[in-house]
Tab-separated table of C-alpha atoms in Angstrom:
chain	number	residue	atom	x	y	z
S	1	MET	CA	-13.993	-11.300	7.590
S	2	ASN	CA	-14.163	-8.260	9.857
S	3	LEU	CA	-16.957	-6.237	8.311
S	4	ALA	CA	-17.112	-3.948	11.310
S	5	THR	CA	-13.861	-2.325	10.238
S	6	PHE	CA	-15.333	-1.112	6.961
S	7	ASP	CA	-14.870	2.572	7.685
S	8	GLY	CA	-17.859	4.845	7.200
S	9	ASP	CA	-15.508	7.803	6.724
S	10	ARG	CA	-14.650	6.391	3.309
S	11	GLY	CA	-18.192	6.825	2.050
S	12	VAL	CA	-19.607	3.441	3.060
S	13	SER	CA	-21.058	2.570	6.439
S	14	SER	CA	-20.598	-0.833	8.000
S	15	GLY	CA	-24.384	-1.078	8.185
S	16	GLU	CA	-24.532	-1.395	4.415
S	17	ILE	CA	-22.766	-4.749	4.555
S	18	SER	CA	-24.322	-7.926	5.882
S	19	PRO	CA	-22.667	-11.348	6.176
S	20	GLU	CA	-25.834	-12.731	4.590
S	21	ASP	CA	-24.635	-11.201	1.305
S	22	PHE	CA	-21.554	-13.338	1.133
S	23	ARG	CA	-22.632	-16.962	0.971
S	24	PHE	CA	-20.859	-18.089	-2.181
S	25	GLY	CA	-19.003	-21.275	-3.064
S	26	PRO	CA	-17.929	-23.705	-5.794
S	27	THR	CA	-21.431	-23.964	-7.244
S	28	THR	CA	-21.896	-20.198	-7.571
S	29	SER	CA	-22.274	-19.069	-11.180
S	30	THR	CA	-19.454	-16.656	-11.973
S	31	ASP	CA	-21.654	-14.743	-14.403
S	32	GLU	CA	-24.367	-14.343	-11.787
S	33	PHE	CA	-21.800	-13.354	-9.174
S	34	ILE	CA	-20.382	-10.611	-11.397
S	35	CYS	CA	-23.864	-9.283	-12.191
S	36	TRP	CA	-24.732	-9.372	-8.491
S	37	SER	CA	-21.552	-7.536	-7.519
S	38	LEU	CA	-22.067	-4.783	-10.074
S	39	GLU	CA	-25.569	-4.160	-8.771
S	40	ARG	CA	-24.798	-4.687	-5.074
S	41	PHE	CA	-21.851	-2.285	-5.057
S	42	LYS	CA	-23.046	0.222	-7.619
S	43	GLY	CA	-21.596	3.635	-6.808
S	44	TRP	CA	-18.863	2.234	-4.595
S	45	ARG	CA	-15.246	3.008	-5.442
S	46	THR	CA	-14.286	-0.125	-7.343
S	47	VAL	CA	-10.923	-1.099	-8.784
S	48	LEU	CA	-10.126	-4.182	-10.843
S	49	THR	CA	-6.413	-4.964	-10.795
S	50	THR	CA	-4.471	-7.195	-13.168
S	51	SER	CA	-0.889	-8.018	-14.061
S	52	PHE	CA	-2.146	-9.240	-17.456
S	53	GLY	CA	-1.759	-12.926	-16.796
S	54	MET	CA	-4.334	-15.190	-18.411
S	55	GLU	CA	-6.692	-15.082	-15.418
S	56	GLY	CA	-6.700	-11.290	-15.344
S	57	CYS	CA	-7.418	-11.032	-19.054
S	58	ALA	CA	-10.329	-13.449	-18.741
S	59	LEU	CA	-11.769	-11.514	-15.805
S	60	VAL	CA	-11.456	-8.200	-17.648
S	61	ASP	CA	-13.429	-9.727	-20.524
S	62	MET	CA	-16.169	-10.921	-18.172
S	63	TYR	CA	-16.666	-7.445	-16.735
S	64	ALA	CA	-16.304	-5.762	-20.122
S	65	ARG	CA	-19.232	-7.818	-21.425
S	66	ARG	CA	-21.462	-6.110	-18.859
S	67	GLY	CA	-20.900	-2.739	-20.550
S	68	VAL	CA	-19.697	-1.011	-17.390
S	69	ALA	CA	-17.121	1.788	-17.634
S	70	LEU	CA	-14.772	0.146	-15.166
S	71	GLU	CA	-11.209	1.187	-14.383
S	72	VAL	CA	-8.732	-1.628	-14.934
S	73	THR	CA	-5.617	-0.845	-12.942
S	74	TYR	CA	-2.159	-2.278	-13.387
S	75	LEU	CA	1.072	-1.632	-11.532
S	76	ASP	CA	3.829	-1.180	-14.085
S	77	THR	CA	7.045	-2.158	-12.314
S	78	MET	CA	9.049	-0.812	-15.287
S	79	PHE	CA	10.345	-4.374	-15.599
S	80	PHE	CA	7.499	-5.862	-17.650
S	81	PHE	CA	8.216	-8.142	-20.605
S	82	PRO	CA	7.816	-6.510	-24.039
S	83	GLU	CA	5.021	-9.014	-24.679
S	84	THR	CA	3.133	-7.635	-21.666
S	85	TYR	CA	3.259	-4.070	-22.951
S	86	GLU	CA	2.090	-5.318	-26.343
S	87	LEU	CA	-0.798	-7.117	-24.664
S	88	ILE	CA	-1.835	-3.959	-22.821
S	89	ASP	CA	-2.144	-2.193	-26.172
S	90	ARG	CA	-4.294	-5.041	-27.511
S	91	MET	CA	-6.532	-4.953	-24.449
S	92	ARG	CA	-7.070	-1.214	-24.830
S	93	GLU	CA	-8.046	-1.723	-28.455
S	94	ARG	CA	-10.336	-4.652	-27.662
S	95	TYR	CA	-12.154	-2.920	-24.776
S	96	PRO	CA	-12.376	0.800	-25.596
S	97	HIS	CA	-15.057	1.441	-22.956
S	98	LEU	CA	-12.694	0.368	-20.167
S	99	SER	CA	-9.974	2.599	-18.745
S	100	PHE	CA	-6.618	0.850	-18.446
S	101	VAL	CA	-4.696	2.927	-15.935
S	102	ASN	CA	-1.124	2.470	-14.752
S	103	ARG	CA	-0.816	3.164	-11.020
S	104	GLY	CA	2.672	1.726	-10.724
S	105	THR	CA	5.709	3.076	-8.978
S	106	SER	CA	7.375	6.361	-9.908
S	107	VAL	CA	10.711	5.036	-8.630
S	108	THR	CA	12.924	4.428	-11.638
S	109	ALA	CA	15.372	1.556	-11.833
S	110	GLU	CA	18.202	4.052	-11.538
S	111	GLN	CA	16.727	5.653	-8.413
S	112	GLN	CA	16.220	2.258	-6.808
S	113	ALA	CA	19.797	1.239	-7.586
S	114	ALA	CA	21.118	4.497	-6.125
S	115	ALA	CA	19.158	3.985	-2.903
S	116	HIS	CA	19.509	0.219	-2.458
S	117	GLY	CA	22.292	-0.960	-4.752
S	118	ALA	CA	22.258	-2.639	-8.130
S	119	GLU	CA	20.026	-5.620	-8.853
S	120	LEU	CA	18.013	-5.410	-5.654
S	121	TRP	CA	15.737	-8.180	-6.939
S	122	LYS	CA	18.624	-10.644	-6.537
S	123	ARG	CA	19.652	-9.615	-3.017
S	124	ASP	CA	16.308	-8.700	-1.482
S	125	PRO	CA	13.388	-9.589	-3.755
S	126	ASP	CA	10.883	-8.845	-0.971
S	127	LEU	CA	12.061	-5.247	-0.745
S	128	CYS	CA	12.076	-4.892	-4.516
S	129	CYS	CA	8.469	-6.128	-4.687
S	130	ARG	CA	7.506	-3.846	-1.831
S	131	ILE	CA	8.867	-0.787	-3.619
S	132	ARG	CA	7.600	-1.614	-7.084
S	133	LYS	CA	4.293	-3.342	-6.292
S	134	VAL	CA	3.046	-3.325	-2.705
S	135	GLU	CA	3.467	0.350	-1.876
S	136	PRO	CA	1.818	1.515	-5.123
S	137	LEU	CA	-1.080	-0.842	-4.381
S	138	ARG	CA	-1.370	0.518	-0.846
S	139	GLN	CA	-1.680	4.031	-2.240
S	140	LEU	CA	-4.275	2.856	-4.757
S	141	MET	CA	-6.395	1.161	-2.113
S	142	GLN	CA	-6.661	4.353	-0.117
S	143	ARG	CA	-9.207	5.513	-2.673
S	144	ALA	CA	-11.020	2.178	-3.114
S	145	ASP	CA	-13.904	0.407	-1.404
S	146	ILE	CA	-13.996	-2.704	-3.596
S	147	TRP	CA	-10.987	-4.566	-4.977
S	148	ILE	CA	-11.661	-7.066	-7.780
S	149	SER	CA	-8.941	-9.679	-8.262
S	150	ALA	CA	-8.413	-12.726	-10.508
S	151	ILE	CA	-6.692	-14.943	-7.945
S	152	ARG	CA	-7.766	-18.600	-7.673
S	153	ARG	CA	-7.619	-21.236	-4.945
S	154	SER	CA	-5.720	-23.718	-7.111
S	155	GLN	CA	-2.844	-21.312	-7.742
S	156	GLY	CA	-0.970	-22.565	-4.691
S	157	PRO	CA	-1.049	-23.172	-0.930
S	158	THR	CA	-1.078	-19.486	-0.008
S	159	ARG	CA	-4.249	-19.003	-2.063
S	160	ALA	CA	-5.998	-22.261	-1.248
S	161	ARG	CA	-8.585	-20.695	1.073
S	162	VAL	CA	-9.544	-17.521	-0.757
S	163	GLU	CA	-13.264	-16.796	-0.921
S	164	MET	CA	-15.272	-15.093	-3.629
S	165	VAL	CA	-15.894	-12.259	-1.179
S	166	GLU	CA	-13.535	-11.521	1.687
S	167	TRP	CA	-12.282	-8.694	3.818
S	168	ASP	CA	-8.701	-7.568	3.208
S	169	PRO	CA	-7.446	-6.173	6.521
S	170	ARG	CA	-4.128	-4.963	5.106
S	171	PHE	CA	-5.761	-2.523	2.715
S	172	ASN	CA	-9.103	-2.070	4.471
S	173	VAL	CA	-11.184	-2.998	1.423
S	174	LEU	CA	-13.744	-5.610	0.464
S	175	LYS	CA	-12.107	-8.000	-1.988
S	176	LEU	CA	-13.980	-9.858	-4.717
S	177	ASN	CA	-12.399	-12.955	-6.271
S	178	PRO	CA	-14.883	-14.116	-8.947
S	179	LEU	CA	-12.537	-16.859	-10.210
S	180	ALA	CA	-11.740	-18.271	-6.764
S	181	PHE	CA	-13.058	-21.746	-7.614
S	182	TRP	CA	-11.835	-21.955	-11.211
S	183	ASP	CA	-8.794	-23.950	-12.301
S	184	ARG	CA	-6.411	-23.127	-15.143
S	185	THR	CA	-8.222	-25.378	-17.619
S	186	ASP	CA	-11.414	-23.380	-16.976
S	187	VAL	CA	-9.533	-20.146	-17.662
S	188	TRP	CA	-7.902	-21.485	-20.830
S	189	ARG	CA	-11.257	-22.744	-22.110
S	190	TYR	CA	-12.883	-19.366	-21.489
S	191	VAL	CA	-10.053	-17.499	-23.217
S	192	ARG	CA	-10.266	-19.681	-26.324
S	193	GLU	CA	-14.061	-19.740	-26.529
S	194	ASN	CA	-14.334	-15.966	-26.205
S	195	ASP	CA	-11.242	-14.976	-28.200
S	196	VAL	CA	-9.784	-13.104	-25.235
S	197	PRO	CA	-6.346	-11.518	-25.823
S	198	TYR	CA	-3.625	-13.137	-23.718
S	199	ASN	CA	0.110	-12.916	-23.290
S	200	ALA	CA	2.093	-14.685	-26.022
S	201	LEU	CA	4.537	-15.888	-23.365
S	202	HIS	CA	1.933	-18.364	-22.100
S	203	GLU	CA	2.684	-20.389	-25.230
S	204	GLN	CA	6.424	-20.181	-24.580
S	205	GLY	CA	6.501	-21.954	-21.220
S	206	TYR	CA	5.509	-19.075	-18.943
S	207	PRO	CA	2.531	-20.128	-16.749
S	208	THR	CA	2.622	-16.775	-14.912
S	209	LEU	CA	3.890	-13.327	-15.852
S	210	GLY	CA	5.849	-11.017	-13.593
S	211	CYS	CA	9.002	-8.964	-13.965
S	212	THR	CA	11.697	-9.925	-16.462
S	213	HIS	CA	14.303	-10.345	-13.724
S	214	CYS	CA	12.275	-12.743	-11.590
S	215	THR	CA	10.220	-14.775	-14.065
S	216	LYS	CA	11.519	-17.766	-16.009
S	217	PRO	CA	9.872	-20.300	-18.308
S	218	VAL	CA	8.986	-23.690	-16.856
S	219	GLU	CA	9.961	-26.719	-18.887
S	220	GLY	CA	6.936	-28.487	-20.325
S	221	ALA	CA	4.467	-25.827	-19.192
S	222	ALA	CA	1.497	-25.416	-21.530
S	223	PRO	CA	-1.067	-22.587	-21.573
S	224	ASP	CA	-3.630	-24.744	-19.768
S	225	SER	CA	-1.266	-25.585	-16.884
S	226	TYR	CA	-0.372	-23.453	-13.898
S	227	THR	CA	2.612	-23.390	-11.589
S	228	ARG	CA	4.577	-20.710	-9.795
S	229	LEU	CA	7.887	-22.537	-10.167
S	230	GLY	CA	9.092	-19.958	-12.663
S	231	ARG	CA	8.803	-17.123	-10.175
S	232	TRP	CA	11.798	-16.189	-8.003
S	233	SER	CA	13.603	-19.419	-8.898
S	234	GLY	CA	16.149	-20.536	-6.330
S	235	THR	CA	14.364	-18.875	-3.416
S	236	ASP	CA	11.496	-19.799	-1.107
S	237	LYS	CA	9.540	-16.762	-2.291
S	238	THR	CA	6.237	-17.566	-4.001
S	239	GLU	CA	4.278	-14.315	-3.649
S	240	CYS	CA	5.106	-10.725	-4.513
S	241	GLY	CA	3.104	-9.465	-1.530
S	242	LEU	CA	0.124	-7.938	-3.312
S	243	HIS	CA	-2.285	-10.595	-2.116
S	244	PHE	CA	-0.301	-12.424	0.555
S	245	ALA	CA	3.102	-12.315	2.186
S	246	LYS	CA	5.859	-14.084	0.257
């Protein structure tokens, strides 16, 4: 983690950050970590992002319980499932003190087709993700110091080494991953015990939620199981590029 690159011109000096702050691991209490982070980075430009998968909904609930007026940001690709839009409405109703803000692309499907051809997601899914997800996130991170994410180590090989606090050199922000050491059964238990809204598609064989064109149900998948097999089926792509390369 290259803390020296935390640019003082963005309102935070590198001297405010010490590696001693970031000694967290599997035994760290998530509740205590969230409370610590809210106090440690009070006044910093903080963004919590979610695509409204089960992990993101659980994490939103954890922060909402602290009573903070946090902005929850999502990147609407314009290709969300109807169930995802319905969930967003339920989350807004459940957590009125949070701001759910769409910072997604302004490029319509028609504009993308005109520039790159029809059904770009079939021919070049990396470019489609870059247009509809990665570039909007890059713009968002230009006004952020802290990025809160719901990614977990057990979500796959590309995520197997994420830490609860790490430096993101692509976007030049400090990234917090409070659920880094959770597994899907932990998330499912939390959601049920705390009556957290979640996407109805999780009960229809969808372990993860993305765009309609690139997300399929996985046979036998239950809400407490996780796999990325339903994403970009038939390709070697496993990531959209928000957190890691494909």
